[in-house]
Amino acid sequence: MIGFELSGVTKTYGETTVLDHIDLSIEPGEFLVLLGRSGCGKSTLLELMAGLRTTSTGTIHLGQERITGPHQKIGVVFQDSSLYPWRTVARNVELGLEMAGTPKAKRRELARAQLDLVGLPEVAQQYPHQLSGGMRQRVGIARALALQPEVLLMDEPFGAVDHLTRLQLQRDLLHLWSTERRTIVFVTHDVTEALLLADRIVLLAPGPGHIAATWRISQERPREPDALRTVHAEIHEHLGVPQTVKGIG
Ligand SMILES: Nc1ncnc2c1ncn2[C@@H]1O[C@H](COP(=O)(O)OP(=O)(O)O)[C@@H](O)[C@H]1O
Ligand SMILES: [Mg+2]
């Protein structure tokens, strides 16, 4: 297991500072959630960690290695699983392995194992359009896992699926994490999702993006949202969003 160290990470586009001096240590095996309203810089921060963008100043280390570009130890999952429609599910999962030069038989074997792991052993020969949104996200996770990364970076991965599917995907992700204990950095704007998943919630606030608060969530999983009401209210207060009142009308 391996962790991240962000030190003075700043990102500017022209005159605009999007992220301002982010210092953050992510422990090996930690499930860290980056929470914040849309536009506050969550995706930018995750892409910097993934080596898909470069910092303007500051450094990012994964273990002892400085991140300056995409790295085999880092798997990334986006909101839109961005599978290639002309490739079968198995060949989508094999994509990274193919680029890494893994021989065909080995690729097949690894892809099958990852599809088993995400609960989709039967769809290997289907095409993405034949799958539901939730299944496509699972394939996206299998593809990220195929290269056996040490860490998984996930950008609102369940943002586009229906509520029940989302609950199932959250449960399955927690199960996957509890068996393998990879470090996970998970981006969301959903407070409940953050509370159900995280060891630690880091709240990113805009203007320019900075860490406004953090919460350590120590309740055992699976968690009941009701048991986390107090911290839920506190986070909403920081976000400046009025909480929906339940049970009225
Ligand atoms: N390539 C870019 N050039 C200029 N501005 C950008 C670029 N990418 C993102 N931004 C700006 O950075 C801010 C943060 O964006 P983003 O990281 O996508 O936020 P979030 O994921 O929290 O919604 C936004 O104001 C966005 O317009
Ligand atoms: Mg985003």
PDB file of N, CA and C in Angstrom, residues 107-151:
ATOM      1  N   ARG A 107      -3.543 -10.933 -21.068  1.00  0.00           N
ATOM      2  CA  ARG A 107      -4.554  -9.854 -21.055  1.00  0.00           C
ATOM      3  C   ARG A 107      -5.935 -10.428 -20.828  1.00  0.00           C
ATOM      4  N   ARG A 108      -6.248 -11.494 -21.596  1.00  0.00           N
ATOM      5  CA  ARG A 108      -7.560 -12.140 -21.476  1.00  0.00           C
ATOM      6  C   ARG A 108      -7.819 -12.569 -20.037  1.00  0.00           C
ATOM      7  N   GLU A 109      -6.807 -13.195 -19.473  1.00  0.00           N
ATOM      8  CA  GLU A 109      -6.921 -13.752 -18.121  1.00  0.00           C
ATOM      9  C   GLU A 109      -7.151 -12.624 -17.102  1.00  0.00           C
ATOM     10  N   LEU A 110      -6.370 -11.551 -17.208  1.00  0.00           N
ATOM     11  CA  LEU A 110      -6.494 -10.443 -16.263  1.00  0.00           C
ATOM     12  C   LEU A 110      -7.840  -9.738 -16.415  1.00  0.00           C
ATOM     13  N   ALA A 111      -8.281  -9.564 -17.662  1.00  0.00           N
ATOM     14  CA  ALA A 111      -9.563  -8.897 -17.903  1.00  0.00           C
ATOM     15  C   ALA A 111     -10.695  -9.712 -17.293  1.00  0.00           C
ATOM     16  N   ARG A 112     -10.639 -11.021 -17.490  1.00  0.00           N
ATOM     17  CA  ARG A 112     -11.682 -11.885 -16.935  1.00  0.00           C
ATOM     18  C   ARG A 112     -11.717 -11.786 -15.408  1.00  0.00           C
ATOM     19  N   ALA A 113     -10.528 -11.793 -14.810  1.00  0.00           N
ATOM     20  CA  ALA A 113     -10.450 -11.727 -13.351  1.00  0.00           C
ATOM     21  C   ALA A 113     -11.042 -10.410 -12.837  1.00  0.00           C
ATOM     22  N   GLN A 114     -10.772  -9.307 -13.542  1.00  0.00           N
ATOM     23  CA  GLN A 114     -11.298  -8.009 -13.088  1.00  0.00           C
ATOM     24  C   GLN A 114     -12.803  -7.940 -13.267  1.00  0.00           C
ATOM     25  N   LEU A 115     -13.306  -8.526 -14.361  1.00  0.00           N
ATOM     26  CA  LEU A 115     -14.757  -8.519 -14.573  1.00  0.00           C
ATOM     27  C   LEU A 115     -15.452  -9.374 -13.516  1.00  0.00           C
ATOM     28  N   ASP A 116     -14.820 -10.448 -13.102  1.00  0.00           N
ATOM     29  CA  ASP A 116     -15.360 -11.257 -11.994  1.00  0.00           C
ATOM     30  C   ASP A 116     -15.441 -10.404 -10.734  1.00  0.00           C
ATOM     31  N   LEU A 117     -14.373  -9.667 -10.497  1.00  0.00           N
ATOM     32  CA  LEU A 117     -14.248  -8.870  -9.275  1.00  0.00           C
ATOM     33  C   LEU A 117     -15.336  -7.801  -9.178  1.00  0.00           C
ATOM     34  N   VAL A 118     -15.717  -7.217 -10.316  1.00  0.00           N
ATOM     35  CA  VAL A 118     -16.756  -6.185 -10.280  1.00  0.00           C
ATOM     36  C   VAL A 118     -18.146  -6.773 -10.531  1.00  0.00           C
ATOM     37  N   GLY A 119     -18.241  -8.104 -10.516  1.00  0.00           N
ATOM     38  CA  GLY A 119     -19.544  -8.757 -10.588  1.00  0.00           C
ATOM     39  C   GLY A 119     -20.127  -8.854 -11.988  1.00  0.00           C
ATOM     40  N   LEU A 120     -19.272  -8.844 -13.020  1.00  0.00           N
ATOM     41  CA  LEU A 120     -19.773  -8.909 -14.393  1.00  0.00           C
ATOM     42  C   LEU A 120     -19.088  -9.989 -15.223  1.00  0.00           C
ATOM     43  N   PRO A 121     -19.042 -11.219 -14.728  1.00  0.00           N
ATOM     44  CA  PRO A 121     -18.310 -12.226 -15.495  1.00  0.00           C
ATOM     45  C   PRO A 121     -18.971 -12.547 -16.830  1.00  0.00           C
ATOM     46  N   GLU A 122     -20.268 -12.270 -16.962  1.00  0.00           N
ATOM     47  CA  GLU A 122     -21.005 -12.773 -18.130  1.00  0.00           C
ATOM     48  C   GLU A 122     -21.046 -11.812 -19.325  1.00  0.00           C
ATOM     49  N   VAL A 123     -20.522 -10.597 -19.182  1.00  0.00           N
ATOM     50  CA  VAL A 123     -20.707  -9.631 -20.282  1.00  0.00           C
ATOM     51  C   VAL A 123     -19.449  -9.389 -21.115  1.00  0.00           C
ATOM     52  N   ALA A 124     -18.426 -10.214 -20.902  1.00  0.00           N
ATOM     53  CA  ALA A 124     -17.130  -9.972 -21.545  1.00  0.00           C
ATOM     54  C   ALA A 124     -17.218  -9.752 -23.045  1.00  0.00           C
ATOM     55  N   GLN A 125     -18.100 -10.505 -23.713  1.00  0.00           N
ATOM     56  CA  GLN A 125     -18.161 -10.417 -25.179  1.00  0.00           C
ATOM     57  C   GLN A 125     -19.215  -9.438 -25.682  1.00  0.00           C
ATOM     58  N   GLN A 126     -19.879  -8.740 -24.771  1.00  0.00           N
ATOM     59  CA  GLN A 126     -20.868  -7.756 -25.211  1.00  0.00           C
ATOM     60  C   GLN A 126     -20.194  -6.417 -25.514  1.00  0.00           C
ATOM     61  N   TYR A 127     -20.985  -5.518 -26.113  1.00  0.00           N
ATOM     62  CA  TYR A 127     -20.487  -4.174 -26.421  1.00  0.00           C
ATOM     63  C   TYR A 127     -21.080  -3.181 -25.427  1.00  0.00           C
ATOM     64  N   PRO A 128     -20.388  -2.060 -25.173  1.00  0.00           N
ATOM     65  CA  PRO A 128     -20.856  -1.105 -24.161  1.00  0.00           C
ATOM     66  C   PRO A 128     -22.324  -0.706 -24.299  1.00  0.00           C
ATOM     67  N   HIS A 129     -22.824  -0.522 -25.550  1.00  0.00           N
ATOM     68  CA  HIS A 129     -24.208  -0.058 -25.692  1.00  0.00           C
ATOM     69  C   HIS A 129     -25.214  -1.090 -25.217  1.00  0.00           C
ATOM     70  N   GLN A 130     -24.766  -2.331 -25.022  1.00  0.00           N
ATOM     71  CA  GLN A 130     -25.682  -3.375 -24.547  1.00  0.00           C
ATOM     72  C   GLN A 130     -25.809  -3.378 -23.019  1.00  0.00           C
ATOM     73  N   LEU A 131     -25.030  -2.527 -22.364  1.00  0.00           N
ATOM     74  CA  LEU A 131     -25.012  -2.526 -20.896  1.00  0.00           C
ATOM     75  C   LEU A 131     -25.773  -1.332 -20.324  1.00  0.00           C
ATOM     76  N   SER A 132     -26.211  -1.461 -19.063  1.00  0.00           N
ATOM     77  CA  SER A 132     -26.816  -0.335 -18.354  1.00  0.00           C
ATOM     78  C   SER A 132     -25.700   0.615 -17.897  1.00  0.00           C
ATOM     79  N   GLY A 133     -26.090   1.831 -17.486  1.00  0.00           N
ATOM     80  CA  GLY A 133     -25.103   2.811 -17.013  1.00  0.00           C
ATOM     81  C   GLY A 133     -24.288   2.284 -15.846  1.00  0.00           C
ATOM     82  N   GLY A 134     -24.965   1.604 -14.917  1.00  0.00           N
ATOM     83  CA  GLY A 134     -24.270   1.052 -13.752  1.00  0.00           C
ATOM     84  C   GLY A 134     -23.253  -0.007 -14.166  1.00  0.00           C
ATOM     85  N   MET A 135     -23.637  -0.836 -15.143  1.00  0.00           N
ATOM     86  CA  MET A 135     -22.712  -1.883 -15.614  1.00  0.00           C
ATOM     87  C   MET A 135     -21.503  -1.250 -16.298  1.00  0.00           C
ATOM     88  N   ARG A 136     -21.765  -0.187 -17.068  1.00  0.00           N
ATOM     89  CA  ARG A 136     -20.635   0.473 -17.745  1.00  0.00           C
ATOM     90  C   ARG A 136     -19.648   1.048 -16.726  1.00  0.00           C
ATOM     91  N   GLN A 137     -20.182   1.591 -15.620  1.00  0.00           N
ATOM     92  CA  GLN A 137     -19.268   2.114 -14.592  1.00  0.00           C
ATOM     93  C   GLN A 137     -18.447   0.974 -13.977  1.00  0.00           C
ATOM     94  N   ARG A 138     -19.090  -0.183 -13.803  1.00  0.00           N
ATOM     95  CA  ARG A 138     -18.348  -1.339 -13.282  1.00  0.00           C
ATOM     96  C   ARG A 138     -17.234  -1.734 -14.239  1.00  0.00           C
ATOM     97  N   VAL A 139     -17.533  -1.684 -15.535  1.00  0.00           N
ATOM     98  CA  VAL A 139     -16.499  -2.019 -16.521  1.00  0.00           C
ATOM     99  C   VAL A 139     -15.358  -0.993 -16.434  1.00  0.00           C
ATOM    100  N   GLY A 140     -15.728   0.281 -16.243  1.00  0.00           N
ATOM    101  CA  GLY A 140     -14.709   1.323 -16.082  1.00  0.00           C
ATOM    102  C   GLY A 140     -13.804   1.032 -14.891  1.00  0.00           C
ATOM    103  N   ILE A 141     -14.401   0.531 -13.820  1.00  0.00           N
ATOM    104  CA  ILE A 141     -13.607   0.188 -12.630  1.00  0.00           C
ATOM    105  C   ILE A 141     -12.712  -1.018 -12.940  1.00  0.00           C
ATOM    106  N   ALA A 142     -13.286  -2.014 -13.627  1.00  0.00           N
ATOM    107  CA  ALA A 142     -12.487  -3.195 -13.992  1.00  0.00           C
ATOM    108  C   ALA A 142     -11.298  -2.788 -14.858  1.00  0.00           C
ATOM    109  N   ARG A 143     -11.530  -1.863 -15.780  1.00  0.00           N
ATOM    110  CA  ARG A 143     -10.441  -1.410 -16.647  1.00  0.00           C
ATOM    111  C   ARG A 143      -9.348  -0.723 -15.828  1.00  0.00           C
ATOM    112  N   ALA A 144      -9.769   0.112 -14.862  1.00  0.00           N
ATOM    113  CA  ALA A 144      -8.775   0.797 -14.026  1.00  0.00           C
ATOM    114  C   ALA A 144      -7.991  -0.205 -13.184  1.00  0.00           C
ATOM    115  N   LEU A 145      -8.672  -1.288 -12.753  1.00  0.00           N
ATOM    116  CA  LEU A 145      -8.017  -2.267 -11.883  1.00  0.00           C
ATOM    117  C   LEU A 145      -7.116  -3.236 -12.649  1.00  0.00           C
ATOM    118  N   ALA A 146      -7.323  -3.337 -13.966  1.00  0.00           N
ATOM    119  CA  ALA A 146      -6.614  -4.358 -14.749  1.00  0.00           C
ATOM    120  C   ALA A 146      -5.098  -4.201 -14.678  1.00  0.00           C
ATOM    121  N   LEU A 147      -4.639  -2.979 -14.547  1.00  0.00           N
ATOM    122  CA  LEU A 147      -3.189  -2.750 -14.476  1.00  0.00           C
ATOM    123  C   LEU A 147      -2.651  -2.897 -13.056  1.00  0.00           C
ATOM    124  N   GLN A 148      -3.515  -3.397 -12.170  1.00  0.00           N
ATOM    125  CA  GLN A 148      -3.119  -3.627 -10.778  1.00  0.00           C
ATOM    126  C   GLN A 148      -2.545  -2.370 -10.137  1.00  0.00           C
ATOM    127  N   PRO A 149      -3.292  -1.263 -10.185  1.00  0.00           N
ATOM    128  CA  PRO A 149      -2.768  -0.023  -9.621  1.00  0.00           C
ATOM    129  C   PRO A 149      -2.713  -0.095  -8.096  1.00  0.00           C
ATOM    130  N   GLU A 150      -1.883   0.742  -7.528  1.00  0.00           N
ATOM    131  CA  GLU A 150      -1.789   0.812  -6.062  1.00  0.00           C
ATOM    132  C   GLU A 150      -2.878   1.719  -5.501  1.00  0.00           C
ATOM    133  N   VAL A 151      -3.275   2.698  -6.325  1.00  0.00           N
ATOM    134  CA  VAL A 151      -4.306   3.628  -5.874  1.00  0.00           C
ATOM    135  C   VAL A 151      -5.360   3.791  -6.957  1.00  0.00           C
TER     136      VAL A 151
END
